[in-house]
Coordinates of C-alpha atoms and ligand atoms in Angstrom, one line a residue:
M1 CA 26.7 -7.1 -35.7
Q2 CA 24.4 -4.2 -35.4
T3 CA 21.5 -4.5 -32.9
L4 CA 18.1 -3.3 -33.9
A5 CA 16.7 -0.6 -31.7
L6 CA 13.3 -2.0 -32.4
F7 CA 14.0 -5.0 -30.3
D8 CA 15.7 -3.3 -27.4
E9 CA 14.5 -4.0 -23.9
P10 CA 11.9 -1.6 -22.7
E11 CA 13.4 1.1 -20.5
V12 CA 11.4 -0.2 -17.5
S13 CA 10.9 -3.9 -17.3
R14 CA 7.4 -5.2 -16.4
E15 CA 8.8 -8.5 -15.4
P16 CA 7.8 -9.5 -11.8
K17 CA 10.8 -9.3 -9.4
Q18 CA 11.2 -11.3 -6.3
I19 CA 12.2 -9.1 -3.3
V20 CA 12.5 -12.1 -0.9
D21 CA 10.8 -15.5 -0.7
G22 CA 7.1 -14.6 -0.5
A23 CA 7.4 -10.9 -1.6
M24 CA 7.1 -9.8 -5.2
L25 CA 7.4 -6.4 -7.0
L26 CA 5.0 -6.2 -9.9
P27 CA 6.3 -3.2 -11.9
G28 CA 3.6 -1.2 -13.5
F29 CA 0.9 -3.7 -12.7
A30 CA -1.7 -1.0 -11.9
L31 CA -0.8 1.4 -14.7
G32 CA -3.8 0.6 -16.9
L33 CA -6.2 1.5 -14.0
D34 CA -4.4 4.5 -12.6
R35 CA -6.9 7.2 -13.5
E36 CA -9.8 5.1 -12.4
L37 CA -8.1 4.4 -9.1
I38 CA -7.4 8.1 -8.5
T39 CA -11.0 9.1 -9.3
A40 CA -12.3 6.5 -6.9
V41 CA -9.9 7.7 -4.2
E42 CA -11.1 11.3 -4.7
R43 CA -14.7 10.1 -4.2
I44 CA -13.9 8.0 -1.2
I45 CA -12.1 10.9 0.6
T46 CA -15.1 13.2 0.2
A47 CA -17.0 10.7 2.5
A48 CA -14.0 9.7 4.7
P49 CA -11.4 12.5 4.5
F50 CA -7.7 11.9 5.0
R51 CA -6.7 12.4 8.6
H52 CA -3.5 12.1 10.6
L53 CA -3.9 9.3 13.2
Q54 CA -2.3 9.2 16.6
T55 CA 0.0 6.3 17.5
P56 CA -0.8 4.5 20.7
G57 CA 2.3 6.3 22.1
G58 CA 0.7 9.7 21.3
Q59 CA 2.6 10.7 18.2
T60 CA 0.9 12.1 15.2
M61 CA 1.6 10.1 12.0
S62 CA 3.1 12.1 9.1
V63 CA 1.1 10.0 6.6
A64 CA -2.6 10.9 6.3
M65 CA -5.0 8.0 6.1
S66 CA -8.5 6.9 5.1
N67 CA -10.1 3.6 4.2
C68 CA -12.6 1.9 2.1
G69 CA -14.1 -1.6 2.4
A70 CA -16.0 -3.5 5.2
Y71 CA -13.1 -2.7 7.6
G72 CA -10.7 0.2 8.0
W73 CA -7.4 0.3 9.9
V74 CA -7.3 2.9 12.6
S75 CA -4.9 3.9 15.4
D76 CA -5.3 6.0 18.5
R77 CA -4.3 6.0 22.1
R78 CA -6.2 2.7 22.6
G79 CA -4.1 0.9 20.0
Y80 CA -4.1 -0.3 16.4
R81 CA -7.2 -2.1 15.1
Y82 CA -9.8 -2.5 12.4
E83 CA -13.1 -0.8 12.7
A84 CA -16.3 -1.3 10.5
C85 CA -17.1 2.4 10.9
D86 CA -15.1 5.6 10.4
P87 CA -14.6 7.1 13.9
L88 CA -14.8 10.6 12.4
S89 CA -18.3 10.1 11.0
G90 CA -19.7 7.1 12.8
Q91 CA -20.7 5.8 9.4
P92 CA -19.5 2.6 7.7
W93 CA -16.3 3.2 5.6
P94 CA -17.1 3.9 1.9
E95 CA -17.6 0.7 -0.1
M96 CA -14.5 -0.8 -1.8
P97 CA -14.9 -0.3 -5.6
A98 CA -15.1 -3.5 -7.5
S99 CA -12.1 -2.4 -9.6
F100 CA -10.0 -2.2 -6.4
A101 CA -10.8 -5.7 -5.3
T102 CA -10.3 -7.1 -8.8
L103 CA -6.9 -5.4 -9.1
A104 CA -5.8 -6.7 -5.7
G105 CA -7.0 -10.2 -6.4
A106 CA -5.2 -10.2 -9.8
A107 CA -2.0 -8.9 -8.3
A108 CA -2.1 -11.5 -5.5
A109 CA -2.6 -14.2 -8.0
A110 CA 0.3 -12.9 -10.2
A111 CA 2.5 -13.2 -7.1
G112 CA 1.3 -16.8 -6.4
F113 CA -1.5 -16.1 -3.8
D114 CA -4.8 -17.4 -5.2
D115 CA -8.3 -16.3 -4.1
F116 CA -7.3 -13.2 -2.3
A117 CA -10.5 -11.3 -1.4
P118 CA -9.7 -8.1 0.5
D119 CA -12.2 -6.7 3.0
A120 CA -10.1 -3.6 3.9
C121 CA -8.2 -1.0 1.8
L122 CA -6.1 1.4 3.7
I123 CA -5.4 4.6 1.7
N124 CA -2.2 6.4 2.6
R125 CA -1.4 9.9 1.5
Y126 CA 2.2 11.0 1.6
L127 CA 3.2 14.7 1.0
P128 CA 6.9 15.5 0.8
G129 CA 8.4 15.0 4.2
A130 CA 6.0 12.2 5.2
K131 CA 7.4 8.7 6.0
M132 CA 6.3 5.4 7.5
S133 CA 8.6 3.9 10.0
L134 CA 9.5 0.2 9.9
H135 CA 6.5 -1.9 11.2
Q136 CA 4.8 -5.3 10.7
D137 CA 1.2 -5.6 9.4
R138 CA -0.2 -7.8 12.2
D139 CA -3.6 -6.6 13.0
E140 CA -5.3 -9.0 10.6
R141 CA -6.9 -12.2 11.7
D142 CA -5.2 -14.6 9.3
F143 CA -1.6 -14.2 8.3
A144 CA -2.1 -16.8 5.5
E145 CA -3.7 -13.9 3.6
P146 CA -1.2 -11.7 1.7
I147 CA -0.9 -7.9 1.7
V148 CA -1.2 -6.1 -1.7
S149 CA 0.2 -2.6 -1.9
V150 CA -0.4 -0.3 -4.9
S151 CA 1.7 2.9 -5.4
L152 CA 0.4 6.0 -7.2
G153 CA 2.0 9.4 -7.8
L154 CA 5.4 10.5 -6.6
P155 CA 8.1 7.8 -6.4
A156 CA 9.1 6.5 -3.0
V157 CA 11.7 4.1 -1.5
F158 CA 10.1 1.1 0.2
Q159 CA 12.2 -0.6 2.8
F160 CA 11.7 -4.4 3.2
G161 CA 13.4 -6.0 6.1
G162 CA 13.3 -9.2 8.1
L163 CA 11.3 -10.7 10.9
S164 CA 13.2 -8.6 13.5
R165 CA 13.3 -4.8 13.4
K166 CA 17.1 -5.0 13.6
D167 CA 17.5 -7.1 10.4
V168 CA 19.0 -5.5 7.3
V169 CA 16.5 -3.9 5.0
Q170 CA 16.4 -3.9 1.2
C171 CA 15.5 -0.6 -0.5
V172 CA 13.0 -1.0 -3.3
P173 CA 12.1 2.0 -5.4
L174 CA 8.4 2.2 -6.0
M175 CA 7.0 4.1 -9.0
H176 CA 3.5 5.1 -10.0
G177 CA 1.6 2.0 -10.9
D178 CA 3.9 -0.5 -9.1
V179 CA 2.3 -3.2 -6.9
V180 CA 4.1 -5.1 -4.1
V181 CA 2.6 -8.3 -2.8
W182 CA 3.9 -10.0 0.3
G183 CA 2.6 -13.1 2.1
G184 CA 3.7 -16.6 3.1
A185 CA 7.2 -16.6 4.6
A186 CA 7.4 -12.8 4.1
R187 CA 4.0 -11.9 5.6
L188 CA 5.4 -10.6 8.9
R189 CA 8.5 -8.9 7.6
F190 CA 9.1 -5.4 8.8
H191 CA 8.6 -2.7 6.1
G192 CA 8.4 1.0 5.8
V193 CA 8.7 4.0 3.5
L194 CA 11.5 6.5 3.5
T195 CA 10.8 10.2 3.7
L196 CA 9.1 11.3 0.5
K197 CA 11.1 13.7 -1.6
A198 CA 9.5 16.7 -3.2
G199 CA 8.5 16.4 -6.8
Q200 CA 5.6 16.8 -9.3
H201 CA 3.6 13.9 -10.7
A202 CA 1.6 14.3 -13.8
L203 CA -1.6 12.9 -12.3
L204 CA -1.2 13.5 -8.6
G205 CA 1.0 16.6 -8.3
E206 CA 3.0 16.7 -5.1
R207 CA 1.6 13.6 -3.6
R208 CA 2.0 9.8 -3.3
I209 CA -1.0 7.7 -2.7
N210 CA -0.7 4.1 -1.5
L211 CA -3.5 1.6 -1.4
T212 CA -2.9 -1.3 0.9
F213 CA -5.3 -4.2 0.6
R214 CA -5.8 -6.6 3.4
R215 CA -8.1 -9.4 4.5
A216 CA -8.8 -8.1 8.0
R217 CA -11.4 -10.6 9.2
Ligands
SIN1 C1 2.0 0.4 4.6 O1 2.9 -0.4 5.0 O2 0.9 0.4 5.0 C2 2.3 1.4 3.5 C3 3.3 1.0 2.5 C4 3.4 2.1 1.4 O3 3.0 3.2 1.6 O4 4.0 1.8 0.4
FE2_2 FE1 2.4 -1.9 6.4

């Protein structure tokens, strides 16, 4: 029997996919908001520009960062921590747009984590060649709260590992508009992003922007 093209599967499935217990990929979850998110990021970085932070060990990170919300994640020779003010300006971080918090809450709920109300949004900018080594997100007060990560621009490969740095990692391709949520049993799993490949994205050009929502305090 002939199959009707009309009823073929869409090329990219929007079905949520479990990465491991407690971690979900929500393909395209942020697509409807992409332009609004990018416009908001542009506004935020005029007040709190992207900067390359130093690790406590003295290395310069290849990913440039900024923040919005009540708290921002920072790193320097004194360590990793959340700060209410941008160390560059001494001013509070730009406010988190309502659309950011709504999106993050909806994504968390879609992954099974109700009532997520982020107070911090780390904004990561990757240019080709930038990467983020395997790490755990453990500077937040309450590990019962999930992490919500929104990808925009160039595609990247997300690595999702175990509770030990040496554990095997899964490679998860992340496209523009994809959201990953991890919490519960997956909250302290190691994760990272492989070196960004060169490319051109219709909205962001030669860049990947990642928004990572946390409940810091
Ligand atoms: C992070 O772990 O903070 C960033 C993840 C990403 O860029 O996808
Ligand atoms: Fe992280």
